[in-house]
Every structure is written in structure tokens, then in C-alpha cells.
Amino acid sequence: MNTRLAASLTIAGVLIGMPAEAKTLRWASPTDITTLDPYAHTESFTTSMLHHVFDPLVRRGRTLELEPALAVSWKTVKPDTWRFELRRNVKFHNGNPFTADDVVASISRILDPGARARGNLATVVRAEKVDDFTVDIVTQGPYPLLLNDLAGIYILDKEWMEANGALKPGNIATGVTTAASTTAVGTGPFKVESYKPDAGTTFVVNPDWWDKPQHNLTRIEFKPVKSDATRVAALLSGELDLIAPAPLQDLQRISASPGFKVIEEPSLRLIMLSLNVRPELKAMPGQKNPLLDVKVRQAMWHAIDLETIKKRVMRDKSRTTGTLVAPPVPGYAKENDVPLAYDQAKAKQLLAEAGYPNGFKTKLNCPNDRYINDEQTCVAIASMWAKVGIQAELQTESRATYFPRQDRGEFDVSMVGWATLPPMDGFSVLSSLLTEQKDGYGGSNAGTYSNPKIEELTRKAAVELDETKRRAMLAEALKVARDTVAYIPLHQQPLAWAVRDGVDVPQFPDEYVRLWFATVK
Amino acid sequence: MFKVLISRLGQAALVMLVVSAVSFVMFRYVGDPVATMSRENASVEEKAELRRSLGLDQPLVVQYGRFLGRTLSGDLGISYRNQRPVTQLIAERLPATLELVLVATVLSLALGIPLGVLCALRPNGVAARLVQALSLIGISTPTFVTGIVLILVFAVSLGWLPSFGRGQVVDLGWWSTGFLTASGLKSLLLPGITLALYQLTLIMRLVRAEMIDVLSSDYIRFAKARGLPTRYIHFRLALRNALMPVITVTGLQIGSLIAFAIVTETVFQWPGMGLLFIQAVSFVDIPVMAAYLLFVGLLFVLINAVVDILYAVVDPRLRARSA
């Protein structure tokens, strides 16, 4: 009797527990996944989506700290060789076991000259199998940011790539496609069920994921919806559970609607002004460039009322800043993060001392569709400068034409946004924005800023494996940048998503959507 | 007749050549694909390498020659963004746009003709005046406003219809259709109405004008004098003749509906050709933009050529003149 009762209770329990309610999360973003091949692109939205399907060796946890994923531990055996102990009993979505061979094949695949994302692992020379669950990764000289880089490198299944002719990488730039462009076999928390560009991608949960799920989803339906108004309408009409990002102008309306809420946090992306320090200004051909004088640059900073921009233009959602990296990023130092005070008299005095008592002419170039309220911010700045005599002729244009012109150095003063991604480290600001253009450095230093101290610190920090020393170097370099007004930092732009009640999604300042932390009711 | 055909085809080829040159040159100036495709951290060397691999370092004439050669062999290139052949992308998106255009055309004819007739038969009635006034609003409201208002009313407030997407689609070979599922049909309504609105007004006004014209002609007066039934006069005699220009205009309008469905498709995230084009613009996806322009050019050239040839078939005087 008792056993029968127990048995039927067990069955009942199983029956109640079994049909675990299908928890579907439907969400939309303005952009779509570019490809399913993680090595064929360099776009951070696609990388963030593919993280649901693939695992890297190390990953970012809830507070964005690096934590073990497919590797359980690591150490540097030589300054240029890192040894990784791999996780056992991990299976790919097709049932194949995960071993060192998969890591070696994946690393070799991304090191192929044809891989679009090759630059994301630029310093790695090769990966070597030590045994089935140990792998050595060899870099060109000591390289402190290897783990940061590896956090964005997903591991593919070697057997599957061999069987499908996908050992060579795809490339969205040259149009090389492989079976991996439309099929994703990873070890991640979700599997791709269907992938239709511009119409939507569906993921289903991977019940055999090696990690203990912190989410309760069985299914994710992703739809790209480009139009802001439609995206908001679809959320409010109940067709979506989450929109990321939510347009700034609609935040009030969404939070005022019962059943919906807005979640916000400052993003890592820092908006700043890049200053041309070539001998001449485009706006003043034939004359000496006033921006060469640090007093002029300080005057320009003093003349910008950052609080007003924050309140009026950014609707109190941004965070004003005095340094070039956001607080969570290594290299950030609180003492650097103090903007020059808004002081028109001081600005005029500095201009007079520099020999421009009546100000000067310059140009201000800004995108109008790249950063949040970018055009309005520039309009405000131009009018603030006018009050101290700096006549900045404002020109705004679409990102498609703006960035190529910026790259070619056509601007005097222009807006730049920098999020330090993918490494999420202050070194990216040094190596891309603050150093001269050579040896692969200075890729986005459009104003040709240069400072010998920063050059030296950048090259030292590049090979410093002691993390405390390295961070001190970054902070020192960023202090020099602030003291010499290399760039004028404006604000950290806000990140806003909107969800219906019952959806719980943690937000991250790198703007990645990590739904393996999401729960829905 | 043969001469007409040859000269029309020659003109069509010339127009297409011009369209291809214009599209090719124009898209050199919309932006630099290298900038959108590079990593934020990319070094100068990396960007130069990418430029070389895309063939963008070659002189413009060489680039155009290659483009023309490939186009003639049916290869429209590979999309930078979707990394798939452009011809395949267009073939995939065509069903969505064509179904939307079909719905819009049917809607505008089914509503436009009766309303036009109504306005012509009772030009001073309350209904006719109301319709006339509303048609002014219809013709002057921008498409995206119409779309957003429809979404707000029918999707957000009433919750009857979906606000975006195609709903469930069924694949019939390479053609994916939304006509066979309930959610697919529901999804067609709002974008269909949005797209139909302008054409509906146009057809209504055209029918009205033509009807009024025909109704005052002699043969209608004679028919009335003979005492034929009013219904017969209005619908068999008058409407039939009034519809001739409507058919021509509808034909031409279908071309522009396909070409200018861009706004409607963006508002409703309708995965058709317009959306493909607009996504391509924001990504500076030159192969897709050029192919789209070529496709639309070809569409108009074909429609015009067919119309011209049909006119020549119908009206012998045109044949004599051009010969």
C-alpha cells in the first residue's frame, strides 16, 4: 500500500514537475545578428548573441570579472606561454565531447589570415595540445590581456568543422562563407533553432549545458526591429518581453505604462571630443593651430557646461566624467575623474594668455545617428563656446560618412565614443586613441595627439604581467592625458532597456545582453 | 511591330546601363564600408588590408568594369553584411514584398473603385464629400505616420493585430507565404493598409474623374434616352470605359509600390526588399544597394516597355508613327 502510494506520488510529482512550463523570452533590438560564424565578424552585438550558443575558455561573470568557463584554471609557464586546464565532461550540441583538440582547432581557425576577427587575438602565435585536457597558448612576448581577449573567442567543435568543411574561417568582409555561417554548434546554454536574417532567430535551451543554469528560460525568440517607435509599440502591445536598447525619448512613457519598466545604467561608452593638433586648423588654413596650446584646450574644457548637457540634453540619464575610461574599466582612477570646472571667466582668461583674446574659428564635427543625442550635445557645446569667443562651425552627418572622414583626419574638433571593448581594459584607450600611428598603435588617433610619456607608458604596459603595476601605468598615462587635455571627456552615455513586469534581466555596462542570467514569470 | 520591339529593347538596355553607372558611382559617396566593417580597435594596417581585399584600392573605372562584368554574368556580388549572394537575398525577400504589394493593390482597388463611383454618382452627397475630405488626409499624411498611428490603435490600444513582422510563414519551395496561416494574414493587414492608402486615394480620385467624364458623354445620354436601366448604364457602360486608365495607372503604381515600400517595411519590420535596402544603407552594404537600384530600374524599364508595346498593339496609329 505504502509503496504504491509512494510510487503514485512519485509519478504525480514527475508529472507536475515534468512539463516544466515553457518559458519563452521574446525580445528585440534594432540590429540583427550578422552571421553565426564567430570568427567571421568583429561586431559586438553579434558576439554578444553568439555567446548564448558558444562558450569561451574564460568568460565574464555577473560583475564582469573574468571567471573560468571551458578552462577551469590557467597559469603562465613562461612569460609568453599560458597553460590552460580544460573542463571535463562537456558536450557540444551535437553530442561530441569537448577536448583539447577542439581548442587547438578553434584557435588555429581564428589565427588564419582569412579570419575577420583575427585582430581580436592578435598577439597569439599558436595553441598546442599538451594532453587531452591541457592546452598551451603561446603569445608574441609577454601579453597581460590574453584572458580579456580569450573571453571573446568562442570554441567550436573540431569534428563538426572537419565533417562540414568549416576548418577555414568565414569572413564577412571578403564574402567567404562556410557551413559555420548558418549553423552554430557550440557548448553554450542555448542552441540555435532557426536563423532568418532580418526576420528573427530562435534559440532553445541546451539541457546538457555543463554549468548550472541561473536562468529559467526554455526558449528565446529574437527579432530585429529597426524602427524605434515600432519596437516600443511591440513591447507595449505585449508582443515582446524585452527591448534593448529602449529609445531615450520613450523612457518616460514606458515607465508610466502599467506593467512595464525601464532599467538603466551608465554604459562603458564614453563620449569625448577629439582635438586636431596638426600644425594648421581646417577652419584656419595658413595660420598656426590654436589647439596646439594646452591653455586653449583647457579653455575649451572650462567653457563647456557639462551639468547643463547632462540635465537638458541627456535628460539626466548620463554621467559626466573627467577621464577617458569608465569606472569599471582597469586604469580608471577616481582622482583622474574630475572634469575642469565650468568657468567662462577662466576660459576667457586662458584664451587671452594663449594669445587669443578674441577667440578663434574652428569646426565642430559630429555624427547624428551614432551616439545617444550626439547632435544635440554638439549644438549645446557650439553655443557654449560661442560665449567665450570660440566660433565653432557645427557640421553633423550620418555615421556612414562621418567615421571615414574622421579616419582620414579631416576634422578640427570631433566627437568620439570609446567603450574599450572587446578587451574592456584601459589599455585600449592608450593603444588606439593616445599613441602615435605606428606599429599597429594609434588606430583611432584622428587628431594625431602625441606625448612621449604616454608613448613610453603604453609600450611598458603592453608587456607588464604584474597587474597592479600595469594598472598603475594605465592610470598614470590617463592622468597625463587629462593634464594635457588630450581629449575633452563629456559623459558616459546611458544604457536603457525596457521590460514587461515579471522579466528579470541583469544589465551590463558593456551593453551585452546575457540571457543566461534572465528569469521570466 | 518588330521594329518597335527592337527599338524599345535598345532603349531599355541603354537606360539600364545608365542606371548601373549611376548606382555604382553614387554609392561610392554614401560612406566607406571599411569604416563600418572594422573593429573599433582596428589598426591602420588592418583597415588597408580590408580595403585591398574588397578591391576598393583599384581605380574607379576598373571597379566599374568589374562590377558590370559580374552583373552581366548574373553575379551581383556578396552582401558585406549578410555575407550571402545578393541575388539569393533578393530572391528570399521578394515574396514578402510581393505579397504586401498584392494585398495593398487588392485593398486599394476593392475600396477605391466603389468609393470613386459613389463620389461620381452623387458628387454633392454627404458621403461623397466626406470621402473626398478624407482622401485629402490620406494623400497628404506621410506613410510612417499612418503606420505608427495604425500600430498605436490596432496593436497597442486594441491589441487586435501584431505590430511588426510577417507572423508565421509557410514555405512552398523557394516561396515563403504568409497567406496560409492566421498570424500571417493578420500581420499583412496593417502594413497592407498603410501601403494601400496613397494608391487607394489615387484610384478613387481617378475613377471619380473618369466616371464624371464618361457620364456626361453622348453615348450615356443616348442610353438614358433609350430608357436603359440606370444600373446597366452606370456599371456596364460607364464604369467599364472609366476603368481603362485605372488599369494603366494601377500597373504603373505596382512598380512604385514595390520600389517605395521602404518606409512601410521599416515601420513594420517587414522582411522584404525595402527593409533589405534600408539595412544595407545603414551598413554601407554597396553590393546590396547597387543590386536593389538595378532591380528597381529594371522593374520600371520592363513595365514601361510592356505598356508601350501594349499601346502599340492596341493602337495602330502609334505603330505607324514610330516606324
mmCIF file with all atom_site columns, N, CA and C in Angstrom, chain A residues 421-471:
data_model
loop_
_atom_site.group_PDB
_atom_site.id
_atom_site.type_symbol
_atom_site.label_atom_id
_atom_site.label_alt_id
_atom_site.label_comp_id
_atom_site.label_asym_id
_atom_site.label_entity_id
_atom_site.label_seq_id
_atom_site.pdbx_PDB_ins_code
_atom_site.Cartn_x
_atom_site.Cartn_y
_atom_site.Cartn_z
_atom_site.occupancy
_atom_site.B_iso_or_equiv
_atom_site.pdbx_formal_charge
_atom_site.auth_seq_id
_atom_site.auth_comp_id
_atom_site.auth_asym_id
_atom_site.auth_atom_id
_atom_site.pdbx_PDB_model_num
ATOM 1   N N  . LEU A 1 421 ? 35.988 48.183 -25.690 1.00 0.00 ? 421 LEU A N  1
ATOM 2   C CA . LEU A 1 421 ? 35.610 46.802 -25.997 1.00 0.00 ? 421 LEU A CA 1
ATOM 3   C C  . LEU A 1 421 ? 36.349 46.329 -27.247 1.00 0.00 ? 421 LEU A C  1
ATOM 4   N N  . PRO A 1 422 ? 36.603 45.022 -27.405 1.00 0.00 ? 422 PRO A N  1
ATOM 5   C CA . PRO A 1 422 ? 36.223 43.944 -26.502 1.00 0.00 ? 422 PRO A CA 1
ATOM 6   C C  . PRO A 1 422 ? 37.115 43.726 -25.285 1.00 0.00 ? 422 PRO A C  1
ATOM 7   N N  . PRO A 1 423 ? 38.374 44.214 -25.200 1.00 0.00 ? 423 PRO A N  1
ATOM 8   C CA . PRO A 1 423 ? 39.159 43.782 -24.035 1.00 0.00 ? 423 PRO A CA 1
ATOM 9   C C  . PRO A 1 423 ? 38.629 44.316 -22.717 1.00 0.00 ? 423 PRO A C  1
ATOM 10  N N  . MET A 1 424 ? 37.859 45.404 -22.737 1.00 0.00 ? 424 MET A N  1
ATOM 11  C CA . MET A 1 424 ? 37.332 46.015 -21.524 1.00 0.00 ? 424 MET A CA 1
ATOM 12  C C  . MET A 1 424 ? 38.482 46.394 -20.602 1.00 0.00 ? 424 MET A C  1
ATOM 13  N N  . ASP A 1 425 ? 39.439 47.119 -21.161 1.00 0.00 ? 425 ASP A N  1
ATOM 14  C CA . ASP A 1 425 ? 40.628 47.476 -20.411 1.00 0.00 ? 425 ASP A CA 1
ATOM 15  C C  . ASP A 1 425 ? 41.122 48.833 -20.891 1.00 0.00 ? 425 ASP A C  1
ATOM 16  N N  . GLY A 1 426 ? 41.636 49.630 -19.942 1.00 0.00 ? 426 GLY A N  1
ATOM 17  C CA . GLY A 1 426 ? 42.097 50.967 -20.279 1.00 0.00 ? 426 GLY A CA 1
ATOM 18  C C  . GLY A 1 426 ? 43.208 50.990 -21.318 1.00 0.00 ? 426 GLY A C  1
ATOM 19  N N  . PHE A 1 427 ? 43.900 49.858 -21.478 1.00 0.00 ? 427 PHE A N  1
ATOM 20  C CA . PHE A 1 427 ? 44.979 49.812 -22.447 1.00 0.00 ? 427 PHE A CA 1
ATOM 21  C C  . PHE A 1 427 ? 44.468 50.138 -23.849 1.00 0.00 ? 427 PHE A C  1
ATOM 22  N N  . SER A 1 428 ? 43.208 49.789 -24.100 1.00 0.00 ? 428 SER A N  1
ATOM 23  C CA . SER A 1 428 ? 42.632 50.043 -25.427 1.00 0.00 ? 428 SER A CA 1
ATOM 24  C C  . SER A 1 428 ? 42.577 51.552 -25.725 1.00 0.00 ? 428 SER A C  1
ATOM 25  N N  . VAL A 1 429 ? 42.362 52.384 -24.709 1.00 0.00 ? 429 VAL A N  1
ATOM 26  C CA . VAL A 1 429 ? 42.365 53.837 -24.922 1.00 0.00 ? 429 VAL A CA 1
ATOM 27  C C  . VAL A 1 429 ? 43.780 54.300 -25.259 1.00 0.00 ? 429 VAL A C  1
ATOM 28  N N  . LEU A 1 430 ? 44.742 53.762 -24.514 1.00 0.00 ? 430 LEU A N  1
ATOM 29  C CA . LEU A 1 430 ? 46.139 54.148 -24.761 1.00 0.00 ? 430 LEU A CA 1
ATOM 30  C C  . LEU A 1 430 ? 46.549 53.744 -26.178 1.00 0.00 ? 430 LEU A C  1
ATOM 31  N N  . SER A 1 431 ? 46.308 52.485 -26.519 1.00 0.00 ? 431 SER A N  1
ATOM 32  C CA . SER A 1 431 ? 46.856 51.974 -27.770 1.00 0.00 ? 431 SER A CA 1
ATOM 33  C C  . SER A 1 431 ? 46.114 52.500 -28.989 1.00 0.00 ? 431 SER A C  1
ATOM 34  N N  . SER A 1 432 ? 44.835 52.889 -28.827 1.00 0.00 ? 432 SER A N  1
ATOM 35  C CA . SER A 1 432 ? 44.089 53.341 -30.010 1.00 0.00 ? 432 SER A CA 1
ATOM 36  C C  . SER A 1 432 ? 43.953 54.848 -30.104 1.00 0.00 ? 432 SER A C  1
ATOM 37  N N  . LEU A 1 433 ? 43.764 55.529 -28.960 1.00 0.00 ? 433 LEU A N  1
ATOM 38  C CA . LEU A 1 433 ? 43.437 56.948 -29.012 1.00 0.00 ? 433 LEU A CA 1
ATOM 39  C C  . LEU A 1 433 ? 44.612 57.859 -28.668 1.00 0.00 ? 433 LEU A C  1
ATOM 40  N N  . LEU A 1 434 ? 45.545 57.375 -27.840 1.00 0.00 ? 434 LEU A N  1
ATOM 41  C CA . LEU A 1 434 ? 46.535 58.293 -27.285 1.00 0.00 ? 434 LEU A CA 1
ATOM 42  C C  . LEU A 1 434 ? 47.927 58.128 -27.862 1.00 0.00 ? 434 LEU A C  1
ATOM 43  N N  . THR A 1 435 ? 48.157 57.093 -28.669 1.00 0.00 ? 435 THR A N  1
ATOM 44  C CA . THR A 1 435 ? 49.500 56.880 -29.186 1.00 0.00 ? 435 THR A CA 1
ATOM 45  C C  . THR A 1 435 ? 49.581 57.259 -30.660 1.00 0.00 ? 435 THR A C  1
ATOM 46  N N  . GLU A 1 436 ? 50.816 57.514 -31.096 1.00 0.00 ? 436 GLU A N  1
ATOM 47  C CA . GLU A 1 436 ? 51.034 57.862 -32.496 1.00 0.00 ? 436 GLU A CA 1
ATOM 48  C C  . GLU A 1 436 ? 50.725 56.672 -33.396 1.00 0.00 ? 436 GLU A C  1
ATOM 49  N N  . GLN A 1 437 ? 50.366 56.975 -34.642 1.00 0.00 ? 437 GLN A N  1
ATOM 50  C CA . GLN A 1 437 ? 50.001 55.898 -35.563 1.00 0.00 ? 437 GLN A CA 1
ATOM 51  C C  . GLN A 1 437 ? 51.228 55.193 -36.112 1.00 0.00 ? 437 GLN A C  1
ATOM 52  N N  . LYS A 1 438 ? 51.653 54.133 -35.408 1.00 0.00 ? 438 LYS A N  1
ATOM 53  C CA . LYS A 1 438 ? 52.664 53.248 -35.985 1.00 0.00 ? 438 LYS A CA 1
ATOM 54  C C  . LYS A 1 438 ? 52.665 51.923 -35.237 1.00 0.00 ? 438 LYS A C  1
ATOM 55  N N  . ASP A 1 439 ? 53.257 50.902 -35.794 1.00 0.00 ? 439 ASP A N  1
ATOM 56  C CA . ASP A 1 439 ? 53.315 49.535 -35.235 1.00 0.00 ? 439 ASP A CA 1
ATOM 57  C C  . ASP A 1 439 ? 51.937 49.053 -34.790 1.00 0.00 ? 439 ASP A C  1
ATOM 58  N N  . GLY A 1 440 ? 50.903 49.379 -35.508 1.00 0.00 ? 440 GLY A N  1
ATOM 59  C CA . GLY A 1 440 ? 49.577 48.904 -35.124 1.00 0.00 ? 440 GLY A CA 1
ATOM 60  C C  . GLY A 1 440 ? 48.947 49.723 -34.000 1.00 0.00 ? 440 GLY A C  1
ATOM 61  N N  . TYR A 1 441 ? 49.662 50.696 -33.468 1.00 0.00 ? 441 TYR A N  1
ATOM 62  C CA . TYR A 1 441 ? 49.078 51.560 -32.428 1.00 0.00 ? 441 TYR A CA 1
ATOM 63  C C  . TYR A 1 441 ? 48.391 52.767 -33.064 1.00 0.00 ? 441 TYR A C  1
ATOM 64  N N  . GLY A 1 442 ? 47.614 53.462 -32.262 1.00 0.00 ? 442 GLY A N  1
ATOM 65  C CA . GLY A 1 442 ? 47.039 54.732 -32.695 1.00 0.00 ? 442 GLY A CA 1
ATOM 66  C C  . GLY A 1 442 ? 45.994 54.636 -33.790 1.00 0.00 ? 442 GLY A C  1
ATOM 67  N N  . GLY A 1 443 ? 45.324 53.479 -33.907 1.00 0.00 ? 443 GLY A N  1
ATOM 68  C CA . GLY A 1 443 ? 44.380 53.255 -34.997 1.00 0.00 ? 443 GLY A CA 1
ATOM 69  C C  . GLY A 1 443 ? 43.270 54.290 -35.083 1.00 0.00 ? 443 GLY A C  1
ATOM 70  N N  . SER A 1 444 ? 42.878 54.878 -33.959 1.00 0.00 ? 444 SER A N  1
ATOM 71  C CA . SER A 1 444 ? 41.774 55.843 -33.993 1.00 0.00 ? 444 SER A CA 1
ATOM 72  C C  . SER A 1 444 ? 42.199 57.205 -33.476 1.00 0.00 ? 444 SER A C  1
ATOM 73  N N  . ASN A 1 445 ? 43.498 57.477 -33.486 1.00 0.00 ? 445 ASN A N  1
ATOM 74  C CA . ASN A 1 445 ? 44.008 58.765 -33.017 1.00 0.00 ? 445 ASN A CA 1
ATOM 75  C C  . ASN A 1 445 ? 43.876 59.787 -34.135 1.00 0.00 ? 445 ASN A C  1
ATOM 76  N N  . ALA A 1 446 ? 42.639 60.203 -34.388 1.00 0.00 ? 446 ALA A N  1
ATOM 77  C CA . ALA A 1 446 ? 42.358 61.038 -35.552 1.00 0.00 ? 446 ALA A CA 1
ATOM 78  C C  . ALA A 1 446 ? 42.980 62.423 -35.446 1.00 0.00 ? 446 ALA A C  1
ATOM 79  N N  . GLY A 1 447 ? 43.146 62.938 -34.201 1.00 0.00 ? 447 GLY A N  1
ATOM 80  C CA . GLY A 1 447 ? 43.688 64.285 -34.036 1.00 0.00 ? 447 GLY A CA 1
ATOM 81  C C  . GLY A 1 447 ? 45.205 64.320 -33.977 1.00 0.00 ? 447 GLY A C  1
ATOM 82  N N  . THR A 1 448 ? 45.854 63.156 -34.144 1.00 0.00 ? 448 THR A N  1
ATOM 83  C CA . THR A 1 448 ? 47.318 62.994 -34.083 1.00 0.00 ? 448 THR A CA 1
ATOM 84  C C  . THR A 1 448 ? 47.906 63.509 -32.773 1.00 0.00 ? 448 THR A C  1
ATOM 85  N N  . TYR A 1 449 ? 47.195 63.278 -31.675 1.00 0.00 ? 449 TYR A N  1
ATOM 86  C CA . TYR A 1 449 ? 47.741 63.624 -30.370 1.00 0.00 ? 449 TYR A CA 1
ATOM 87  C C  . TYR A 1 449 ? 48.988 62.786 -30.114 1.00 0.00 ? 449 TYR A C  1
ATOM 88  N N  . SER A 1 450 ? 49.976 63.370 -29.443 1.00 0.00 ? 450 SER A N  1
ATOM 89  C CA . SER A 1 450 ? 51.162 62.588 -29.131 1.00 0.00 ? 450 SER A CA 1
ATOM 90  C C  . SER A 1 450 ? 51.851 63.151 -27.905 1.00 0.00 ? 450 SER A C  1
ATOM 91  N N  . ASN A 1 451 ? 52.349 62.256 -27.065 1.00 0.00 ? 451 ASN A N  1
ATOM 92  C CA . ASN A 1 451 ? 53.014 62.659 -25.840 1.00 0.00 ? 451 ASN A CA 1
ATOM 93  C C  . ASN A 1 451 ? 54.047 61.594 -25.504 1.00 0.00 ? 451 ASN A C  1
ATOM 94  N N  . PRO A 1 452 ? 55.331 61.964 -25.377 1.00 0.00 ? 452 PRO A N  1
ATOM 95  C CA . PRO A 1 452 ? 56.381 60.949 -25.185 1.00 0.00 ? 452 PRO A CA 1
ATOM 96  C C  . PRO A 1 452 ? 56.159 60.107 -23.935 1.00 0.00 ? 452 PRO A C  1
ATOM 97  N N  . LYS A 1 453 ? 55.661 60.708 -22.881 1.00 0.00 ? 453 LYS A N  1
ATOM 98  C CA . LYS A 1 453 ? 55.438 59.966 -21.637 1.00 0.00 ? 453 LYS A CA 1
ATOM 99  C C  . LYS A 1 453 ? 54.400 58.861 -21.857 1.00 0.00 ? 453 LYS A C  1
ATOM 100 N N  . ILE A 1 454 ? 53.329 59.208 -22.575 1.00 0.00 ? 454 ILE A N  1
ATOM 101 C CA . ILE A 1 454 ? 52.280 58.216 -22.823 1.00 0.00 ? 454 ILE A CA 1
ATOM 102 C C  . ILE A 1 454 ? 52.790 57.122 -23.755 1.00 0.00 ? 454 ILE A C  1
ATOM 103 N N  . GLU A 1 455 ? 53.580 57.506 -24.752 1.00 0.00 ? 455 GLU A N  1
ATOM 104 C CA . GLU A 1 455 ? 54.162 56.511 -25.660 1.00 0.00 ? 455 GLU A CA 1
ATOM 105 C C  . GLU A 1 455 ? 54.939 55.474 -24.838 1.00 0.00 ? 455 GLU A C  1
ATOM 106 N N  . GLU A 1 456 ? 55.753 55.993 -23.920 1.00 0.00 ? 456 GLU A N  1
ATOM 107 C CA . GLU A 1 456 ? 56.604 55.120 -23.126 1.00 0.00 ? 456 GLU A CA 1
ATOM 108 C C  . GLU A 1 456 ? 55.749 54.206 -22.236 1.00 0.00 ? 456 GLU A C  1
ATOM 109 N N  . LEU A 1 457 ? 54.770 54.808 -21.551 1.00 0.00 ? 457 LEU A N  1
ATOM 110 C CA . LEU A 1 457 ? 53.938 54.031 -20.639 1.00 0.00 ? 457 LEU A CA 1
ATOM 111 C C  . LEU A 1 457 ? 53.141 52.969 -21.397 1.00 0.00 ? 457 LEU A C  1
ATOM 112 N N  . THR A 1 458 ? 52.680 53.301 -22.605 1.00 0.00 ? 458 THR A N  1
ATOM 113 C CA . THR A 1 458 ? 51.886 52.350 -23.378 1.00 0.00 ? 458 THR A CA 1
ATOM 114 C C  . THR A 1 458 ? 52.723 51.121 -23.722 1.00 0.00 ? 458 THR A C  1
ATOM 115 N N  . ARG A 1 459 ? 53.947 51.368 -24.165 1.00 0.00 ? 459 ARG A N  1
ATOM 116 C CA . ARG A 1 459 ? 54.793 50.230 -24.536 1.00 0.00 ? 459 ARG A CA 1
ATOM 117 C C  . ARG A 1 459 ? 55.200 49.393 -23.332 1.00 0.00 ? 459 ARG A C  1
ATOM 118 N N  . LYS A 1 460 ? 55.355 50.040 -22.196 1.00 0.00 ? 460 LYS A N  1
ATOM 119 C CA . LYS A 1 460 ? 55.667 49.277 -20.977 1.00 0.00 ? 460 LYS A CA 1
ATOM 120 C C  . LYS A 1 460 ? 54.464 48.458 -20.530 1.00 0.00 ? 460 LYS A C  1
ATOM 121 N N  . ALA A 1 461 ? 53.293 49.105 -20.533 1.00 0.00 ? 461 ALA A N  1
ATOM 122 C CA . ALA A 1 461 ? 52.091 48.420 -20.047 1.00 0.00 ? 461 ALA A CA 1
ATOM 123 C C  . ALA A 1 461 ? 51.743 47.233 -20.943 1.00 0.00 ? 461 ALA A C  1
ATOM 124 N N  . ALA A 1 462 ? 52.123 47.307 -22.205 1.00 0.00 ? 462 ALA A N  1
ATOM 125 C CA . ALA A 1 462 ? 51.784 46.238 -23.144 1.00 0.00 ? 462 ALA A CA 1
ATOM 126 C C  . ALA A 1 462 ? 52.409 44.914 -22.748 1.00 0.00 ? 462 ALA A C  1
ATOM 127 N N  . VAL A 1 463 ? 53.536 44.928 -22.030 1.00 0.00 ? 463 VAL A N  1
ATOM 128 C CA . VAL A 1 463 ? 54.215 43.671 -21.702 1.00 0.00 ? 463 VAL A CA 1
ATOM 129 C C  . VAL A 1 463 ? 54.313 43.450 -20.193 1.00 0.00 ? 463 VAL A C  1
ATOM 130 N N  . GLU A 1 464 ? 53.601 44.257 -19.419 1.00 0.00 ? 464 GLU A N  1
ATOM 131 C CA . GLU A 1 464 ? 53.698 44.126 -17.962 1.00 0.00 ? 464 GLU A CA 1
ATOM 132 C C  . GLU A 1 464 ? 52.698 43.089 -17.459 1.00 0.00 ? 464 GLU A C  1
ATOM 133 N N  . LEU A 1 465 ? 53.221 41.980 -16.893 1.00 0.00 ? 465 LEU A N  1
ATOM 134 C CA . LEU A 1 465 ? 52.316 40.925 -16.440 1.00 0.00 ? 465 LEU A CA 1
ATOM 135 C C  . LEU A 1 465 ? 51.832 41.145 -15.005 1.00 0.00 ? 465 LEU A C  1
ATOM 136 N N  . ASP A 1 466 ? 52.549 41.977 -14.260 1.00 0.00 ? 466 ASP A N  1
ATOM 137 C CA . ASP A 1 466 ? 52.104 42.283 -12.892 1.00 0.00 ? 466 ASP A CA 1
ATOM 138 C C  . ASP A 1 466 ? 50.922 43.259 -12.963 1.00 0.00 ? 466 ASP A C  1
ATOM 139 N N  . GLU A 1 467 ? 49.749 42.767 -12.567 1.00 0.00 ? 467 GLU A N  1
ATOM 140 C CA . GLU A 1 467 ? 48.522 43.520 -12.797 1.00 0.00 ? 467 GLU A CA 1
ATOM 141 C C  . GLU A 1 467 ? 48.499 44.857 -12.034 1.00 0.00 ? 467 GLU A C  1
ATOM 142 N N  . THR A 1 468 ? 49.020 44.868 -10.810 1.00 0.00 ? 468 THR A N  1
ATOM 143 C CA . THR A 1 468 ? 48.994 46.118 -10.029 1.00 0.00 ? 468 THR A CA 1
ATOM 144 C C  . THR A 1 468 ? 49.864 47.177 -10.702 1.00 0.00 ? 468 THR A C  1
ATOM 145 N N  . LYS A 1 469 ? 51.066 46.762 -11.107 1.00 0.00 ? 469 LYS A N  1
ATOM 146 C CA . LYS A 1 469 ? 51.971 47.701 -11.774 1.00 0.00 ? 469 LYS A CA 1
ATOM 147 C C  . LYS A 1 469 ? 51.346 48.195 -13.070 1.00 0.00 ? 469 LYS A C  1
ATOM 148 N N  . ARG A 1 470 ? 50.733 47.229 -13.801 1.00 0.00 ? 470 ARG A N  1
ATOM 149 C CA . ARG A 1 470 ? 50.160 47.566 -15.100 1.00 0.00 ? 470 ARG A CA 1
ATOM 150 C C  . ARG A 1 470 ? 49.053 48.604 -14.948 1.00 0.00 ? 470 ARG A C  1
ATOM 151 N N  . ARG A 1 471 ? 48.170 48.375 -13.991 1.00 0.00 ? 471 ARG A N  1
ATOM 152 C CA . ARG A 1 471 ? 47.064 49.324 -13.803 1.00 0.00 ? 471 ARG A CA 1
ATOM 153 C C  . ARG A 1 471 ? 47.586 50.696 -13.390 1.00 0.00 ? 471 ARG A C  1
#
